[in-house]
PDB file of C-alpha atoms and ligand atoms in Angstrom:
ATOM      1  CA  UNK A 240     -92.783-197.774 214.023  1.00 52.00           C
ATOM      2  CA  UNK A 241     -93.637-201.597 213.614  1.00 76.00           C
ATOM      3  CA  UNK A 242     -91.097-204.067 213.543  1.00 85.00           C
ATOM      4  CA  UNK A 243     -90.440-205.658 210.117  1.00 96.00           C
ATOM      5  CA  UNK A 244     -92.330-208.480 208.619  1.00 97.00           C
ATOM      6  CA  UNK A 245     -90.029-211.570 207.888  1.00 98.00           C
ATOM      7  CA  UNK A 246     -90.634-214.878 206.229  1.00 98.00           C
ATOM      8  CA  UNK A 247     -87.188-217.645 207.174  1.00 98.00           C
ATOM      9  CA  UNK A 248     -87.381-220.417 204.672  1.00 98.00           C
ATOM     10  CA  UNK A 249     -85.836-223.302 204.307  1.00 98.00           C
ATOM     11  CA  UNK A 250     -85.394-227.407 204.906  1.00 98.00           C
ATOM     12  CA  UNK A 251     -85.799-228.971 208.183  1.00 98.00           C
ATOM     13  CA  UNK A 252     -82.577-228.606 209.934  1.00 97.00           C
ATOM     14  CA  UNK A 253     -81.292-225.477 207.695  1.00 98.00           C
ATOM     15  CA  UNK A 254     -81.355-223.379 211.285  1.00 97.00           C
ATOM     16  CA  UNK A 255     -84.522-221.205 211.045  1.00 98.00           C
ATOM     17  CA  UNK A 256     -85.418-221.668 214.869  1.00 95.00           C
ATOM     18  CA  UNK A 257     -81.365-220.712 215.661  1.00 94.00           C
ATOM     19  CA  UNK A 258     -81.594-217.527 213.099  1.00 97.00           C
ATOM     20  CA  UNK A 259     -85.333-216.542 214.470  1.00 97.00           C
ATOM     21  CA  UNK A 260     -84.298-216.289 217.566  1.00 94.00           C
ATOM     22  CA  UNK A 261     -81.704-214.040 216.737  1.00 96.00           C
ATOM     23  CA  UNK A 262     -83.561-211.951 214.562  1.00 98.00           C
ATOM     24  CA  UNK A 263     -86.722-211.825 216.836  1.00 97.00           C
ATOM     25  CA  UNK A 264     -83.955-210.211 219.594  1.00 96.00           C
ATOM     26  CA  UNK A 265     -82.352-207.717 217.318  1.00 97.00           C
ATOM     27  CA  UNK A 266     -85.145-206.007 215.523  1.00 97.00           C
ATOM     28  CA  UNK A 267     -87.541-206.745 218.564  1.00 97.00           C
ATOM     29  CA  UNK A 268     -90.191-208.511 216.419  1.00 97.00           C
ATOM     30  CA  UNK A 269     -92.373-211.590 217.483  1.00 97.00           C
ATOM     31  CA  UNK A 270     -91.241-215.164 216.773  1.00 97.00           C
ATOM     32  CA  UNK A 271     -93.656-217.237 215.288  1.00 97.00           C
ATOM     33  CA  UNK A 272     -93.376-220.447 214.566  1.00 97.00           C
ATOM     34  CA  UNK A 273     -95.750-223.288 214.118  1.00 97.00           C
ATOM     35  CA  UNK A 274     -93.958-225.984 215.229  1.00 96.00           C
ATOM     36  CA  UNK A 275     -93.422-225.086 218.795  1.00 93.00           C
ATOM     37  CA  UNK A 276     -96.693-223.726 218.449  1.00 95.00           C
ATOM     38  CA  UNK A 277     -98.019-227.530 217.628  1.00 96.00           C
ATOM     39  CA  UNK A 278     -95.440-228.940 220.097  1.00 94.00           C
ATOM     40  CA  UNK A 279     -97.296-226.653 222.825  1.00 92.00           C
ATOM     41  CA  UNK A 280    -100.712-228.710 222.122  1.00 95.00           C
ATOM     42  CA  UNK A 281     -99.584-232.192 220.945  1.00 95.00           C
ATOM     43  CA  UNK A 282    -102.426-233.372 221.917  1.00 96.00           C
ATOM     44  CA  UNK A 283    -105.462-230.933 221.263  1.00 94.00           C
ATOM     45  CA  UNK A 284    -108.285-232.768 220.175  1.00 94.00           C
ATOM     46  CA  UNK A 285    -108.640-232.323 216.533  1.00 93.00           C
ATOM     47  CA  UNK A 286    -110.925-235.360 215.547  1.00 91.00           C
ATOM     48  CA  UNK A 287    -113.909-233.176 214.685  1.00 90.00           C
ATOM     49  CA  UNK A 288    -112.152-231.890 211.670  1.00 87.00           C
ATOM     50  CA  UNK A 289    -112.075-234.502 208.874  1.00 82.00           C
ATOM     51  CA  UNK A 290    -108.456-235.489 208.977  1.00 86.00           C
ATOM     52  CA  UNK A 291    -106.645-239.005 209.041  1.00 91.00           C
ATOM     53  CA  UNK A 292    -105.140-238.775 212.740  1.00 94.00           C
ATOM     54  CA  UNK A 293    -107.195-236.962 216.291  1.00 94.00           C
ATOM     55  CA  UNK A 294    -104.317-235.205 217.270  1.00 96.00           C
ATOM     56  CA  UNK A 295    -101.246-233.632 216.095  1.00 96.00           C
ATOM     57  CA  UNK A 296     -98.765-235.729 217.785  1.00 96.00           C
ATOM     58  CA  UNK A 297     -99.573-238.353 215.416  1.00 96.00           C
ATOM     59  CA  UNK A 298     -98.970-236.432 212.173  1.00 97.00           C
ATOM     60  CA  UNK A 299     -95.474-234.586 214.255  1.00 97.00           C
ATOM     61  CA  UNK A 300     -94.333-238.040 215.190  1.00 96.00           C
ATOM     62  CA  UNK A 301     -94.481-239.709 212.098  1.00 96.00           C
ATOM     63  CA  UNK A 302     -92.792-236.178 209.566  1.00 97.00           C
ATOM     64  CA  UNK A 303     -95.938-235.714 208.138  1.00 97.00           C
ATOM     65  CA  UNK A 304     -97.892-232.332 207.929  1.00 97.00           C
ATOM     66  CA  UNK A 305    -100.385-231.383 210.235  1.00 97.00           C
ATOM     67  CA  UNK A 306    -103.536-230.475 208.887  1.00 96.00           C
ATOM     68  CA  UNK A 307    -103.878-226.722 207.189  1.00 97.00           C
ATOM     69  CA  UNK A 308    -106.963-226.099 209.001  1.00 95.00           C
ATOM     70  CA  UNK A 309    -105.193-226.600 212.357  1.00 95.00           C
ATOM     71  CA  UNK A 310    -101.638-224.379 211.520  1.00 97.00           C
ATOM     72  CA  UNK A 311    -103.541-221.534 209.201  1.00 97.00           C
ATOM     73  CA  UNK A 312    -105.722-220.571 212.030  1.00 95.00           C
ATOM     74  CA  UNK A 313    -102.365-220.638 214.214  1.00 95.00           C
ATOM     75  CA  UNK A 314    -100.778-218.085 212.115  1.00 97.00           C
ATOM     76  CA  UNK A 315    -103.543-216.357 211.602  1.00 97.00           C
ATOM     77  CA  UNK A 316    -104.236-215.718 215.455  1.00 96.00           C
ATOM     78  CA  UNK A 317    -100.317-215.082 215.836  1.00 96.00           C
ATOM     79  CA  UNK A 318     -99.800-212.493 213.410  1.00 96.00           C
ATOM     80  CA  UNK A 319    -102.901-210.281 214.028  1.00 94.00           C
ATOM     81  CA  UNK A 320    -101.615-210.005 217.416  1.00 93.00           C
ATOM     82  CA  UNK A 321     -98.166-209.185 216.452  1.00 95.00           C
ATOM     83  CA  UNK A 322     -96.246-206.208 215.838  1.00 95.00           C
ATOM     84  CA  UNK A 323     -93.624-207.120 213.499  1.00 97.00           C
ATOM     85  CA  UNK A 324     -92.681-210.807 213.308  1.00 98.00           C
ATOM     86  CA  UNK A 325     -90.042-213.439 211.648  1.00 98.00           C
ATOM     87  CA  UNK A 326     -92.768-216.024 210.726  1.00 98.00           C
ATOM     88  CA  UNK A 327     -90.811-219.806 210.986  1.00 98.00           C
ATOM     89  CA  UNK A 328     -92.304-222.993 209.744  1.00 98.00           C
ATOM     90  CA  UNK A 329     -95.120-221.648 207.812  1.00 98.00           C
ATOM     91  CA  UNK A 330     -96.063-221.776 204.720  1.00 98.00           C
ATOM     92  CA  UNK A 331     -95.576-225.552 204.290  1.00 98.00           C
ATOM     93  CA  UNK A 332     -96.898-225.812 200.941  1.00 98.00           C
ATOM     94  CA  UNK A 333     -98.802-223.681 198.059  1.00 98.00           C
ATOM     95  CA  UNK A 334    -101.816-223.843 199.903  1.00 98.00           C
ATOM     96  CA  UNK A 335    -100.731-222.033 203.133  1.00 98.00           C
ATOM     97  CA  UNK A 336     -98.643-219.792 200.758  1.00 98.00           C
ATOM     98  CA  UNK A 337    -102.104-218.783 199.093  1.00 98.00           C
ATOM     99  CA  UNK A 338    -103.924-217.978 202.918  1.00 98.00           C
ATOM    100  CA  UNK A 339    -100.936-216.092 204.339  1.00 98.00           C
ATOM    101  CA  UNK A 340    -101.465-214.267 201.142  1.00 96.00           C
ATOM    102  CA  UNK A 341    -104.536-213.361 202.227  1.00 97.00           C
ATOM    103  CA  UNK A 342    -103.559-212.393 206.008  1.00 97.00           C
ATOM    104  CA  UNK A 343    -100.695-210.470 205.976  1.00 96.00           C
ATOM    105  CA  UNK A 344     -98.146-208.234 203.749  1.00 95.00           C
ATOM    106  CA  UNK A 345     -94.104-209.956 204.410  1.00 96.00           C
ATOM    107  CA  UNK A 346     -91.054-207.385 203.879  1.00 96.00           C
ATOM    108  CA  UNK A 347     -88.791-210.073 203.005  1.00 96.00           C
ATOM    109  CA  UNK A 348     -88.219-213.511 202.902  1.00 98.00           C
ATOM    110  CA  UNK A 349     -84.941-215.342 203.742  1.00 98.00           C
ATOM    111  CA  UNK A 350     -84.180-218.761 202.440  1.00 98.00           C
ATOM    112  CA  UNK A 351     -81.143-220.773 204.318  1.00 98.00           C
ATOM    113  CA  UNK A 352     -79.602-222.938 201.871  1.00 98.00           C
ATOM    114  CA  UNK A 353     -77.998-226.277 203.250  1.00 97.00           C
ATOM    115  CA  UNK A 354     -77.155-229.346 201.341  1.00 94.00           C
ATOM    116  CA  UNK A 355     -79.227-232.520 201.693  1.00 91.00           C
ATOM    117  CA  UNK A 356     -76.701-234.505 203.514  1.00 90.00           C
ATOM    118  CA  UNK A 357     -75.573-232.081 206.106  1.00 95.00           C
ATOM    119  CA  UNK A 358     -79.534-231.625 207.295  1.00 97.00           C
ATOM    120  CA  UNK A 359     -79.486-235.266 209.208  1.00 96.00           C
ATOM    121  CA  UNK A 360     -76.604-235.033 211.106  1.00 96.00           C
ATOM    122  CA  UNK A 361     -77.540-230.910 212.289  1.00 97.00           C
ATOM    123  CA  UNK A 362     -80.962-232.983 213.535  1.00 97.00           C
ATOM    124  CA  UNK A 363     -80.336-236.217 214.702  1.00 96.00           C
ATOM    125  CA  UNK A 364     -77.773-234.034 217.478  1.00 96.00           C
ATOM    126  CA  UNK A 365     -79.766-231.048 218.017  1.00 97.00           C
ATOM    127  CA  UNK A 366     -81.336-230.909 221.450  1.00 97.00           C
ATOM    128  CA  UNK A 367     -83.602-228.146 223.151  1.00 96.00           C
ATOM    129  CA  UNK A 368     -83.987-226.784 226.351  1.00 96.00           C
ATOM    130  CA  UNK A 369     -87.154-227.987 227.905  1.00 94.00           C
ATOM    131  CA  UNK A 370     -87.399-224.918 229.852  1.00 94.00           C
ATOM    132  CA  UNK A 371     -85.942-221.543 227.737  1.00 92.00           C
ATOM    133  CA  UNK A 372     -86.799-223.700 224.119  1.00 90.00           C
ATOM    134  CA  UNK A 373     -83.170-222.827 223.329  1.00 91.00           C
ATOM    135  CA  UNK A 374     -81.379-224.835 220.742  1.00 91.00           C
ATOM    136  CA  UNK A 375     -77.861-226.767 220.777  1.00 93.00           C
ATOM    137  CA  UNK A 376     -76.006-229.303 218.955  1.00 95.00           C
ATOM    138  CA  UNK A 377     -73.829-232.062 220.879  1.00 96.00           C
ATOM    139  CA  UNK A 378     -71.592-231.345 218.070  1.00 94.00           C
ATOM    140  CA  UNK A 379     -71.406-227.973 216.440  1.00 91.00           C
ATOM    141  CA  UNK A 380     -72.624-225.870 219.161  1.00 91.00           C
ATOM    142  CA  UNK A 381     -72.567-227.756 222.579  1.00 95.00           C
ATOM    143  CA  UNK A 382     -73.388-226.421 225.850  1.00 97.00           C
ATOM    144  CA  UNK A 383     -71.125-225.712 228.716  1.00 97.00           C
ATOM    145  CA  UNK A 384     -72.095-228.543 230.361  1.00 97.00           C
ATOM    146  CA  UNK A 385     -73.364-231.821 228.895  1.00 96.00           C
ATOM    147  CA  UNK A 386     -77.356-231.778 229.381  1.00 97.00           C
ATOM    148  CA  UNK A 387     -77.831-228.688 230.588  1.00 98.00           C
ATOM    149  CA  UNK A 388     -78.952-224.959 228.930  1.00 98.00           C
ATOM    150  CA  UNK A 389     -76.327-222.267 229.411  1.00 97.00           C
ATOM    151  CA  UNK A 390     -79.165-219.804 229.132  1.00 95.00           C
ATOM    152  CA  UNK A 391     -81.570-220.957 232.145  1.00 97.00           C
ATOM    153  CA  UNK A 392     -80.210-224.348 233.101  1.00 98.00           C
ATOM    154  CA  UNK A 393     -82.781-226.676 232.366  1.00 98.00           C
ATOM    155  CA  UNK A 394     -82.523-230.183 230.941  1.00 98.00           C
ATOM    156  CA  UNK A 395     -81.846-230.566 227.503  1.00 98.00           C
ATOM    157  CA  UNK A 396     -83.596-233.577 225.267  1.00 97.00           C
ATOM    158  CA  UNK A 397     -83.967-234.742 221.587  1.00 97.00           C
ATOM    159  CA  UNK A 398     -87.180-233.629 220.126  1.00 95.00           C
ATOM    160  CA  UNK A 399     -89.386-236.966 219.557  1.00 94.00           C
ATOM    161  CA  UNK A 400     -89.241-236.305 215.872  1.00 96.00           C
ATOM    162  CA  UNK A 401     -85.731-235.889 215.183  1.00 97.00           C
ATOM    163  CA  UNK A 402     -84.852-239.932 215.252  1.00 96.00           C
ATOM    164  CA  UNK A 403     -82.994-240.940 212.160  1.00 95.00           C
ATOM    165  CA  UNK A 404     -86.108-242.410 210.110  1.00 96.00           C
ATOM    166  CA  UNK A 405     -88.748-239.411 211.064  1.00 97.00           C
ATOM    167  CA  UNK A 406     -86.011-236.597 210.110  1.00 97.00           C
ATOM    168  CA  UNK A 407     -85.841-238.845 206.419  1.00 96.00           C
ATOM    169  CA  UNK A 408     -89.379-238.846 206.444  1.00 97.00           C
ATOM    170  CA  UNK A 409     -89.260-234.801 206.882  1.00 98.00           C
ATOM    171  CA  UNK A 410     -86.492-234.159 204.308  1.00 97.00           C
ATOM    172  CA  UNK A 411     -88.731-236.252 202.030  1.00 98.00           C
ATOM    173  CA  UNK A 412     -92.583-234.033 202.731  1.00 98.00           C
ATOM    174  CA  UNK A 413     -90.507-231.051 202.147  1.00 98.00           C
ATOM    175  CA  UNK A 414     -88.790-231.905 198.744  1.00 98.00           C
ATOM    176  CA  UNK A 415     -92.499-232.795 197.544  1.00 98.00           C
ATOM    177  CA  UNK A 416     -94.726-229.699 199.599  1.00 98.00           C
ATOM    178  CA  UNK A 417     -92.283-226.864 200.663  1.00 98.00           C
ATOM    179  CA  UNK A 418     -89.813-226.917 197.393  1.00 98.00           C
ATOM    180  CA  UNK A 419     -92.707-225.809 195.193  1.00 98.00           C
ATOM    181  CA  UNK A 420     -93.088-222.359 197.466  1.00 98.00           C
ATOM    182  CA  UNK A 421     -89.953-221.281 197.682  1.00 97.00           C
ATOM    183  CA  UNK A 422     -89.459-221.736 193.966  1.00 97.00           C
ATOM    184  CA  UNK A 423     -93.174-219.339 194.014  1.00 97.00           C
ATOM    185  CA  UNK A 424     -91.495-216.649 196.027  1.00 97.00           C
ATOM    186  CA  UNK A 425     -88.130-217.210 194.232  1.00 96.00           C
ATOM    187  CA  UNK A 426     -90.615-216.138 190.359  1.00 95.00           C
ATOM    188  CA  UNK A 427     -92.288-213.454 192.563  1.00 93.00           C
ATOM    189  CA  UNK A 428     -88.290-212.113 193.297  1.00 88.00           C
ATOM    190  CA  UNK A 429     -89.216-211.422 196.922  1.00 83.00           C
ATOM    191  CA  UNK A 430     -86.390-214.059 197.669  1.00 96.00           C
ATOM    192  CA  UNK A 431     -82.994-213.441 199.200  1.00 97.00           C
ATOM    193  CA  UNK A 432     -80.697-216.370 199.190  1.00 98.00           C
ATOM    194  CA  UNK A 433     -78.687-217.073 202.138  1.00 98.00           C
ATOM    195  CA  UNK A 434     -75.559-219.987 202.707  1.00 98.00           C
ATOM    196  CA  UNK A 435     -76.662-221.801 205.282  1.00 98.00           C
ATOM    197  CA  UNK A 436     -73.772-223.997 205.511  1.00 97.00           C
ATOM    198  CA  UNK A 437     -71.648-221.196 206.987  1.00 97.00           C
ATOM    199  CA  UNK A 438     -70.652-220.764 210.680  1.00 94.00           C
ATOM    200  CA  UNK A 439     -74.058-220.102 213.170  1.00 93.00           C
ATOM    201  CA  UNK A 440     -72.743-216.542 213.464  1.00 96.00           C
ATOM    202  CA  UNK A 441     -71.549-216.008 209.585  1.00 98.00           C
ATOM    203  CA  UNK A 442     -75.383-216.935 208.510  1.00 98.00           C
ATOM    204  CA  UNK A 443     -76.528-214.173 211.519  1.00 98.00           C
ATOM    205  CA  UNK A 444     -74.276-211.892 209.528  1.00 98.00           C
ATOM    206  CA  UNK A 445     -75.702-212.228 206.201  1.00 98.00           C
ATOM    207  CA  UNK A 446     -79.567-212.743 207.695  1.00 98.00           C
ATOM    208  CA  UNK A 447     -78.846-209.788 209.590  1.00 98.00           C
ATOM    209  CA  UNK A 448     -77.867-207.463 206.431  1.00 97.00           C
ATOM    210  CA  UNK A 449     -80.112-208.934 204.109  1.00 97.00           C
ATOM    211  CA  UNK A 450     -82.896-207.439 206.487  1.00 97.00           C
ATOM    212  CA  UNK A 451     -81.268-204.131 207.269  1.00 96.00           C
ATOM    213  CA  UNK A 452     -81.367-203.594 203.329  1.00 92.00           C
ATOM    214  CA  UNK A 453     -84.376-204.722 202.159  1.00 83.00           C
ATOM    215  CA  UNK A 454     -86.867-204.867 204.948  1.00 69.00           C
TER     216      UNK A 454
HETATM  217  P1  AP5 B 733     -90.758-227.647 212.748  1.00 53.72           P
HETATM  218  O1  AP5 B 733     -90.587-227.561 214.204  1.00 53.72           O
HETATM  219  O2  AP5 B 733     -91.007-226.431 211.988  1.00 53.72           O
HETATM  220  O3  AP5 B 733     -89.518-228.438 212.163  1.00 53.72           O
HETATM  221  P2  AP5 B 733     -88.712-228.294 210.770  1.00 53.72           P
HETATM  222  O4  AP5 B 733     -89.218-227.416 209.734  1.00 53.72           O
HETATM  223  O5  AP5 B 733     -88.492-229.718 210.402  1.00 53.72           O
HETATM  224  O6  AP5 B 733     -87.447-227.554 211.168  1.00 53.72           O
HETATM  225  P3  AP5 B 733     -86.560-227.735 212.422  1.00 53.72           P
HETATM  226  O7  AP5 B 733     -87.110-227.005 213.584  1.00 53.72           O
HETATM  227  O8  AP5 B 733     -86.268-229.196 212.626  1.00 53.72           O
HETATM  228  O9  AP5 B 733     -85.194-227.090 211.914  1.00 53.72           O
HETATM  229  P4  AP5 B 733     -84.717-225.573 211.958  1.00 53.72           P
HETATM  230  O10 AP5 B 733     -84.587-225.095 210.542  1.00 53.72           O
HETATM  231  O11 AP5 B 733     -85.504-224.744 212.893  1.00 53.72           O
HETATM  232  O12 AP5 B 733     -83.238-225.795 212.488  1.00 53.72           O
HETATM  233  P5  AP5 B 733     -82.542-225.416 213.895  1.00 53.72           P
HETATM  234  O13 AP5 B 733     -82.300-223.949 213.967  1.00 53.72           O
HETATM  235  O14 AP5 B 733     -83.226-226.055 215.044  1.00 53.72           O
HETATM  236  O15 AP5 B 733     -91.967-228.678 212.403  1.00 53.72           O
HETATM  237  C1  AP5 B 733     -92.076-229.914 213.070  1.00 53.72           C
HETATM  238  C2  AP5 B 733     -93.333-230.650 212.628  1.00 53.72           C
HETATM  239  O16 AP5 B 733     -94.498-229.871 212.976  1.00 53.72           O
HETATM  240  C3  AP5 B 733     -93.492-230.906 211.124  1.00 53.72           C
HETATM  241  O17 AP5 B 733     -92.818-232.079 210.732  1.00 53.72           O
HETATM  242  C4  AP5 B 733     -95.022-231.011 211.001  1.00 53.72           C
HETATM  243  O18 AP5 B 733     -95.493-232.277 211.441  1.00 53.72           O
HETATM  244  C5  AP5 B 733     -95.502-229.961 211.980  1.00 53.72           C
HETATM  245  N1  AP5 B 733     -95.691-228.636 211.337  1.00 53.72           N
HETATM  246  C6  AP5 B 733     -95.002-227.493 211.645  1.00 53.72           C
HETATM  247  N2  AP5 B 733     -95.399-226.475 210.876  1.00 53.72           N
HETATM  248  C7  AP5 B 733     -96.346-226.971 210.049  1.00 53.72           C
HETATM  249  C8  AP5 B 733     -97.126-226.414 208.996  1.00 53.72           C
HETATM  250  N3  AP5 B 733     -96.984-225.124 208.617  1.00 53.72           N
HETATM  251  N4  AP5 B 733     -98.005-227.213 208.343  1.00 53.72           N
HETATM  252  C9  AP5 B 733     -98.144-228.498 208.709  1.00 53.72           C
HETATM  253  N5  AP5 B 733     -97.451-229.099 209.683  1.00 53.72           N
HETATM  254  C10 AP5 B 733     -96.550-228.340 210.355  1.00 53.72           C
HETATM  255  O19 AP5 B 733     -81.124-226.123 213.662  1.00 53.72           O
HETATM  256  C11 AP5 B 733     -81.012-227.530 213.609  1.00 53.72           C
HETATM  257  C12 AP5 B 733     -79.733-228.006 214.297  1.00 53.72           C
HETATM  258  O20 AP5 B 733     -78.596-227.543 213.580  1.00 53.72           O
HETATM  259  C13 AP5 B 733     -79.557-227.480 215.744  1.00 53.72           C
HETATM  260  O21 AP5 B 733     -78.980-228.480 216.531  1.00 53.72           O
HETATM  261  C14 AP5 B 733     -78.618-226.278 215.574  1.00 53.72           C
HETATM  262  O22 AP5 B 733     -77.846-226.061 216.748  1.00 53.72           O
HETATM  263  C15 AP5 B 733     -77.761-226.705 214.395  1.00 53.72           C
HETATM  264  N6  AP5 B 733     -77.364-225.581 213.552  1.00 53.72           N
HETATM  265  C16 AP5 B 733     -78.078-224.464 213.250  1.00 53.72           C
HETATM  266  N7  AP5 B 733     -77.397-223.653 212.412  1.00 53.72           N
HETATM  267  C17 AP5 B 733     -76.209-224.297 212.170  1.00 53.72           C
HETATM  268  C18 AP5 B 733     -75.056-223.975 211.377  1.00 53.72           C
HETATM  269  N8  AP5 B 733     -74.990-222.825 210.673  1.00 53.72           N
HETATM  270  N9  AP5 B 733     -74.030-224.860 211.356  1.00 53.72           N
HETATM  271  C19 AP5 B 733     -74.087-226.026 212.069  1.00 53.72           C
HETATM  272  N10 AP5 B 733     -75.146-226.373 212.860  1.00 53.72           N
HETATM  273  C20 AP5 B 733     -76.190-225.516 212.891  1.00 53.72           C
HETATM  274 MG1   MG B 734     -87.215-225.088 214.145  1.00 53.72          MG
HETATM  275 ZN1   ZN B 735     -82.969-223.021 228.708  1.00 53.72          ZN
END
């Protein structure tokens, strides 16, 4: 039997890469998510499509959107491959809503509710694992040791985009792109509302059941 098919929704900073990972290792689905995808290939060459910037860096560095040309065919390479997947960072706005229409059929989707003014301070102290990708927060969920991954021990560093101004800049592209497609899936009723201002593991709980009873 195939995994399920889930959509994770929400604001930059509302904790879909923390709750993907935990979904993609508890119903053994694929995580898929467009912005390590882009982070991967910074700088592909993608001057011969006719877009403002060459590469994506330039669109990731300054909170903008990348072009939908670039992240459609992404997803759409991503998901034919997959068997069962929690989809993260995709569909941006109504326009990559309409193509993954076209590509695949979700089970659910999960939105993570968080508060406007909580989102800055969750990014401005988040930092990855270079290595493992794994996520922390110097605050609300630190490491072991300062710097490094508990997981695999490699270094951990502050994404390029998640400086004070560029995390404004991202709150601000998704009040005006990504609002508009929840509120579509939201009128569709496919749209189960979770508090993402609990506890890391209190959010896994609800995620977790949400899934379990309508996936
Ligand atoms: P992307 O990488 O998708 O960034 P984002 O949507 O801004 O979301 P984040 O990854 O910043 O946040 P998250 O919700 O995953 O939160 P996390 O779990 O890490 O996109 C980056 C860029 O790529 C875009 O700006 C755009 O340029 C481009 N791009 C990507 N997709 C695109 C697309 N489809 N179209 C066009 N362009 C695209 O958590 C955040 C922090 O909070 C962590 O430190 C974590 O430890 C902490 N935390 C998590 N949960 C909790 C909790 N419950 N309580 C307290 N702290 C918590
Ligand atoms: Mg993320
Ligand atoms: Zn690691």
């Amino acid at each position: 039997m195939s995994g399920p098919n889930v959509l994770i929704l929400g604001a930059p900073g509302a904790g879909k890469g923390t709750q993907s990972s935990n979904i993609a290792d508890e119903f053994g689905v694929e995580h898929v998510t467009t912005g390590d995808a882009l982070r991967a290939n910074k700088d592909m060459d993608i001057s011969h499509m006719d877009a403002e910037y060459d590469i994506p860096r330039a669109y990731m560095d300054a909170g903008e959107l990348v072009p939908d040309e670039v992240v459609n065919e992404i997803v759409k390479t991503a998901l034919a491959e997959a068997d069962g997947y929690v989809l993260d960072g995709y569909p941006r706005n109504l326009s990559q809503a309409k193509y993954l229409d076209g590509i695949t059929d979700l089970d659910i989707v999960v939105y993570l509710g968080v508060d406007k003014n909580e989102l800055v301070g969750r990014l401005t102290g988040r930092r990855v694992c270079d290595e493992c990708g794994a996520n922390y927060h110097v605050e609300f969920n630190p490491p072991e040791e300062e710097g490094v991954c508990d997981e695999c021990g490699g270094d951990l560093t502050q994404r390029d985009d998640d400086t004070e101004e560029t995390v404004r800049e991202r709150i601000t592209v998704y009040e005006e792109n990504t609002e508009p497609v929840i509120e579509r899936y939201e009128e569709e009723g496919d749209l189960v509302r979770v508090d993402g201002e609990q506890t890391p593991d209190e959010v896994w709980a609800d995620v977790r059941d949400a899934i379990e009873s309508e996936a």
